[in-house]
Coordinates of C-alpha atoms in Angstrom, one line a residue:
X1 CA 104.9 66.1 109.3
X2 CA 104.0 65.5 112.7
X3 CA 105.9 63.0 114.9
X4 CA 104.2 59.4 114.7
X5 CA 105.2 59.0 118.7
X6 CA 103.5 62.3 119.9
X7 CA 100.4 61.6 121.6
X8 CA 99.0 65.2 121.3
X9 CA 99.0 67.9 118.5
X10 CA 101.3 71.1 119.8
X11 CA 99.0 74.2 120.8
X12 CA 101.0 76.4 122.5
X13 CA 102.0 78.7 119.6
X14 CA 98.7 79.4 118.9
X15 CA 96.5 81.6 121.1
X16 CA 94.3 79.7 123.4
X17 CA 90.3 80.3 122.9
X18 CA 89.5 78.4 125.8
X19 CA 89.8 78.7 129.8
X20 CA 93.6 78.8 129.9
X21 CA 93.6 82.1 128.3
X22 CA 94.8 85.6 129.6
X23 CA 91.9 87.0 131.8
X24 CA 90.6 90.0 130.8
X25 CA 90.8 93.7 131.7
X26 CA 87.6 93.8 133.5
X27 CA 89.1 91.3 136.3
X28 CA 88.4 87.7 137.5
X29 CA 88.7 86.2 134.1
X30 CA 85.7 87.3 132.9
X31 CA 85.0 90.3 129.7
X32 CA 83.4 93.2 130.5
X33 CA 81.0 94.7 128.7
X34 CA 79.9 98.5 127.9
X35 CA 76.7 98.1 130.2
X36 CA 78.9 97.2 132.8
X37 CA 81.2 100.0 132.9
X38 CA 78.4 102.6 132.5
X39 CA 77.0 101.0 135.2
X40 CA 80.3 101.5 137.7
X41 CA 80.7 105.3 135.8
X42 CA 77.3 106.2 136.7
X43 CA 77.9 106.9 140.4
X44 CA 81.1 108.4 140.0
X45 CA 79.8 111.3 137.2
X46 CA 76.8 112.1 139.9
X47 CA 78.9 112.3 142.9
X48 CA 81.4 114.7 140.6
X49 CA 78.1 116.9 139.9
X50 CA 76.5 116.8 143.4
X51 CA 80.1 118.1 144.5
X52 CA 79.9 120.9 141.2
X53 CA 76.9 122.0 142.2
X54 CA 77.7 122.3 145.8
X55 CA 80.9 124.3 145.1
X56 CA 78.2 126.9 143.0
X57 CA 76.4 127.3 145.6
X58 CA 79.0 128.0 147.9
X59 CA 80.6 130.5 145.4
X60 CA 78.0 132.4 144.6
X61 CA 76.5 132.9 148.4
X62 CA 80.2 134.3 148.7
X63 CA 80.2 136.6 146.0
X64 CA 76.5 138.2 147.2
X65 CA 77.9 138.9 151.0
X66 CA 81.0 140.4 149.1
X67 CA 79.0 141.9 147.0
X68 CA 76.5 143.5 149.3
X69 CA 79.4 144.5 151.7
X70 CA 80.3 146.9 148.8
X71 CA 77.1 147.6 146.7
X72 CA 73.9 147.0 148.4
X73 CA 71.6 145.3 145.6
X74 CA 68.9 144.6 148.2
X75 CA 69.1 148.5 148.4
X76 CA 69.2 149.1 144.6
X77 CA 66.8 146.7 143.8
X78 CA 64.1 149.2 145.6
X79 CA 65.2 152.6 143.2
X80 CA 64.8 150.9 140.3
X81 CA 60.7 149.2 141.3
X82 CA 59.0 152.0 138.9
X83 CA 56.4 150.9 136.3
X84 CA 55.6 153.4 133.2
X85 CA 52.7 154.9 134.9
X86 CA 55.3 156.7 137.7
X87 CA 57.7 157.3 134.7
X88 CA 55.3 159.4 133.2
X89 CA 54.2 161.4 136.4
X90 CA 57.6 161.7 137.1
X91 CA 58.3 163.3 134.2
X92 CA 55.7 165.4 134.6
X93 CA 56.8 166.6 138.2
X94 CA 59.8 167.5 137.0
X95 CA 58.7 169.2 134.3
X96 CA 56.0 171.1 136.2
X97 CA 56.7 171.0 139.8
X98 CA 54.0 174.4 140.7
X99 CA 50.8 172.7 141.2
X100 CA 52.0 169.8 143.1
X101 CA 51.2 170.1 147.2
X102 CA 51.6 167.0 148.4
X103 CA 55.7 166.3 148.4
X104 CA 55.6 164.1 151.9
X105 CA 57.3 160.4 150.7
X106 CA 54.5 157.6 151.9
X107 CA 56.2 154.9 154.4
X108 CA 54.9 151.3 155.4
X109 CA 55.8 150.0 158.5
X110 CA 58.8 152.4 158.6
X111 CA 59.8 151.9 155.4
X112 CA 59.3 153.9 152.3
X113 CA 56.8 152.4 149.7
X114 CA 58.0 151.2 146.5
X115 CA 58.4 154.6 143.8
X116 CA 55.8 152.9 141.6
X117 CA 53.7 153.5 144.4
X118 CA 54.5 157.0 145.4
X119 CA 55.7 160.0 143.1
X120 CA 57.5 161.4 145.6
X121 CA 59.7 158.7 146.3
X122 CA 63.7 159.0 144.5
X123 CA 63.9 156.1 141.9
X124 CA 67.4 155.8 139.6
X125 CA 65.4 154.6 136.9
X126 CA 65.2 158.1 135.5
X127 CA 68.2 159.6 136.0
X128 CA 69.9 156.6 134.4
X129 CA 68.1 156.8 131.3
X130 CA 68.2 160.4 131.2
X131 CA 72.0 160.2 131.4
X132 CA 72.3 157.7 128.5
X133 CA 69.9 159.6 126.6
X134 CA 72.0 163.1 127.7
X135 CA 74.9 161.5 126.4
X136 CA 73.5 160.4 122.8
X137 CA 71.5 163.6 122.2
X138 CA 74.6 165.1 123.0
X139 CA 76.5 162.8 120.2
X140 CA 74.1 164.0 118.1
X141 CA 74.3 167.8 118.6
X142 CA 78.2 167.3 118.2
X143 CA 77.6 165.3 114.5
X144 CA 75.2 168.2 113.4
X145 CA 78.1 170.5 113.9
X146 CA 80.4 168.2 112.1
X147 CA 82.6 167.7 115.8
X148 CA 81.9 164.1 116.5
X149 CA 84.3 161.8 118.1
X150 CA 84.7 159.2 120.4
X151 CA 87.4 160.9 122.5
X152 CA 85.4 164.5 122.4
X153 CA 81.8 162.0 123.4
X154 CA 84.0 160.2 126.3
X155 CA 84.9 163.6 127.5
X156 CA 81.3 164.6 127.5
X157 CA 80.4 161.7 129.3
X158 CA 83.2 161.7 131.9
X159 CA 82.6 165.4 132.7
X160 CA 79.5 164.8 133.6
X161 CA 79.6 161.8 136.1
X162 CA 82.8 163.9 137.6
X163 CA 80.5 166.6 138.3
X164 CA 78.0 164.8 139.4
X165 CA 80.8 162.4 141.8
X166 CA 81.8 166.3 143.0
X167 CA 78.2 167.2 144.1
X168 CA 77.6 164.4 146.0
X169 CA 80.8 164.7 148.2
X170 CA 79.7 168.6 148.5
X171 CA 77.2 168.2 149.8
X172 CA 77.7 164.8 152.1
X173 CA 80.8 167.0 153.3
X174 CA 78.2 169.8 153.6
X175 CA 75.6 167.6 156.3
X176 CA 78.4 166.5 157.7
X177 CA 79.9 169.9 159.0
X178 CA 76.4 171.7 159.4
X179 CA 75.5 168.2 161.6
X180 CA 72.9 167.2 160.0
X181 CA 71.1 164.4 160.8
X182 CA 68.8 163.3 158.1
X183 CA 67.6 160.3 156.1
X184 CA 69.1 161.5 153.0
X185 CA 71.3 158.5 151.9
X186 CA 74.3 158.8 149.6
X187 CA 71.7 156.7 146.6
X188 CA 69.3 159.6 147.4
X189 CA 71.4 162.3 146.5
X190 CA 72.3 160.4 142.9
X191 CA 68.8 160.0 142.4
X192 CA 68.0 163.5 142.9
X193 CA 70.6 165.2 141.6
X194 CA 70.5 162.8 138.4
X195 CA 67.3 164.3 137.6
X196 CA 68.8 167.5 135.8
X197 CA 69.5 165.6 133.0
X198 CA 65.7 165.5 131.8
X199 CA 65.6 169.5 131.4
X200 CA 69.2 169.6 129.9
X201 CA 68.1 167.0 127.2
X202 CA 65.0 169.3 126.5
X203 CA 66.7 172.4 126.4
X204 CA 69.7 170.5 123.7
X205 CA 66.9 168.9 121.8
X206 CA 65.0 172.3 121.2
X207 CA 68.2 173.9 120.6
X208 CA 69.0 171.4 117.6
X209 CA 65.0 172.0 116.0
X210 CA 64.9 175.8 117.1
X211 CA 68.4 177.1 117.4
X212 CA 70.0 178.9 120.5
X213 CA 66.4 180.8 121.2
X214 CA 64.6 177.8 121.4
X215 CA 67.1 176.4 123.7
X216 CA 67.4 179.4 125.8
X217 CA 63.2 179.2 126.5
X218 CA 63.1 175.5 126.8
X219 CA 66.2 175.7 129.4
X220 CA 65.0 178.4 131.4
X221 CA 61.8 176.9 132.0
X222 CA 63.7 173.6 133.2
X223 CA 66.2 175.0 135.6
X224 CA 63.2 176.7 137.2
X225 CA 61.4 173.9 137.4
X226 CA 64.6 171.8 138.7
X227 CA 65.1 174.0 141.2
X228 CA 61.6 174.1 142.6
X229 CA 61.6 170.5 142.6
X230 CA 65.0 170.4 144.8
X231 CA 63.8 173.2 147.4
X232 CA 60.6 171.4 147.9
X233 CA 61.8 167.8 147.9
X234 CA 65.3 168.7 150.1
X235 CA 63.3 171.1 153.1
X236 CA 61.4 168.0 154.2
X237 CA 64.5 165.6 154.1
X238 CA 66.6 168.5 155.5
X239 CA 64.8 171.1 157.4
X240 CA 61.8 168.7 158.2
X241 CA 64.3 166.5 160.7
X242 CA 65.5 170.0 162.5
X243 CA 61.6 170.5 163.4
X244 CA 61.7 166.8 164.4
X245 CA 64.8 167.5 167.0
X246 CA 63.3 170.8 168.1
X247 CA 65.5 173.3 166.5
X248 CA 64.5 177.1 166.7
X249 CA 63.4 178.5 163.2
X250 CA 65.4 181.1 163.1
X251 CA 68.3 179.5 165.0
X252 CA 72.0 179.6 163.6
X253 CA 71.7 175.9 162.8
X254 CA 68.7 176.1 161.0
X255 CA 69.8 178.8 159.0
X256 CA 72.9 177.1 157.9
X257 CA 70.2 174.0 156.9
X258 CA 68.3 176.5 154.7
X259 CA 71.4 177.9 153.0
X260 CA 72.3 174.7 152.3
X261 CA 69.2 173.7 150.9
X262 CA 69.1 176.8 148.7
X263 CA 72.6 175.9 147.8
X264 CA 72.1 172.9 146.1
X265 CA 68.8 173.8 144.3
X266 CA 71.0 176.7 142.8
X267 CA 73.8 174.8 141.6
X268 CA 71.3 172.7 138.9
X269 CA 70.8 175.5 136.9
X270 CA 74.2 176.3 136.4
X271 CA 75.3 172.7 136.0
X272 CA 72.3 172.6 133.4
X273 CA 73.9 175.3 131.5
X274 CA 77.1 174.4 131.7
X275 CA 76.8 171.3 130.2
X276 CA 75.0 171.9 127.5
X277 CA 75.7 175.5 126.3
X278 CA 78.6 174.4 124.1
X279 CA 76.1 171.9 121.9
X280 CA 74.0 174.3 120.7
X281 CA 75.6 176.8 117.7

């Protein structure tokens, strides 16, 4: 029972509901609702992504001058501008390079065109493809025979790009001891060279329908055809520039320029055959 002489009833063991209680975590004694704190949040989450995004930005203009230092993409970008109408003429030029009279590449403002717009122009389009293709038609003459696997595929695949690796430091080695001094860029030399692959997946294709005679025919044909293409497309990028600086036809120089030239038309045949003869039985 409560004591008859107290004036008030005892709260303090009881929580207080009213103004004396504990303030609240939102500060000032006041409660803080969800609104609120979403409210003060905002600002902080779309400084934190201004800030992210900036930090993108930064990173990847980095990465593109690191990039381009190494592997010019601006460069790239222009090899690969082909559409499927210069695919098809391409392959045709390849194919049959005789009739073909025009070879000079067509510039703009000093600067090639596009090779969508001009056949003559190097793309890396088709040697690409061609190489892929080489490898899996290649995969599939090894099946036929009952000799597939991976290891024996890699090692058709790395052969290939290490001979290719070794004929584009022949012959930059080459310029550069004959003094040469040509437009030819290392990406040119790729592109050209790369296109060997198209007659070799011909010749491996024919091969597997026809058998080795088949093969033989469809291969001969090609490296003829190859090497026309690579005496008539490397004389203007080589020889062409020694009329330009006024070098003697018959001079020493300009023979070395010529052997050159016949040098590396030469060596597609026999790379053509060399990589291939062993997939036909």
């Amino acid at each position: 029972m409560a004591d008859p002489h107290q004036f008030f009833d005892d709260t303090s063991s009881t929580p207080s509901r009213g103004y004396g209680g504990q303030p609240s975590p939102g500060g000032l004694g006041y409660p803080t609702s969800s609104s609120d704190a979403a409210f003060l949040a905002a600002p902080m989450s779309n400084m934190a992504m201004v800030y992210g995004s900036s930090l993108a930005a930064q990173g990847k203009e980095l990465v593109d001058k690191n990039i381009d230092r190494f592997i010019p993409v601006s460069k790239l970008k222009y090899y690969f501008a082909v559409d499927t109408v210069y695919v098809g003429k391409k392959l045709g030029l390849l194919v049959f390079p005789y009739l073909h009279q025009d070879w000079e590449v067509q510039y703009q403002q000093d600067t090639p065109v596009a090779p969508r717009f001009d056949i003559n122009a190097p793309d890396l389009y088709i040697p690409a493809m061609a190489f892929i293709t080489y490898i899996l038609v290649a995969g599939l003459a090894l099946g036929t025979q009952d000799r597939f696997s991976p290891d024996l595929l890699g090692l058709q695949a790395s052969s290939a790009l290490a001979w290719l690796t070794l004929e584009v430091v022949a012959i930059l080695l080459s310029l550069y001891l004959v003094t040469v001094n040509t437009d030819l860029t290392t990406i040119d030399l790729v592109a050209f060279l790369g296109y060997k692959y198209v007659g070799m997946i011909g010749g491996v294709l024919t091969g597997l329908l026809f058998g080795k005679i088949g093969y033989y025919l469809v291969l001969a044909w090609c490296c003829v055809s190859i090497f026309v293409f690579m005496i008539r497309t490397l004389r203007l990028k080589i020889l062409a520039q020694a009329a330009a600086e006024g070098v003697p036809v018959r001079g020493a120089r300009n023979q070395l320029r010529m052997y050159l030239t016949m040098a590396v038309a030469a060596a597609q045949p026999v790379l053509m055959y060399w990589l291939t003869f062993h997939l036909v039985r």
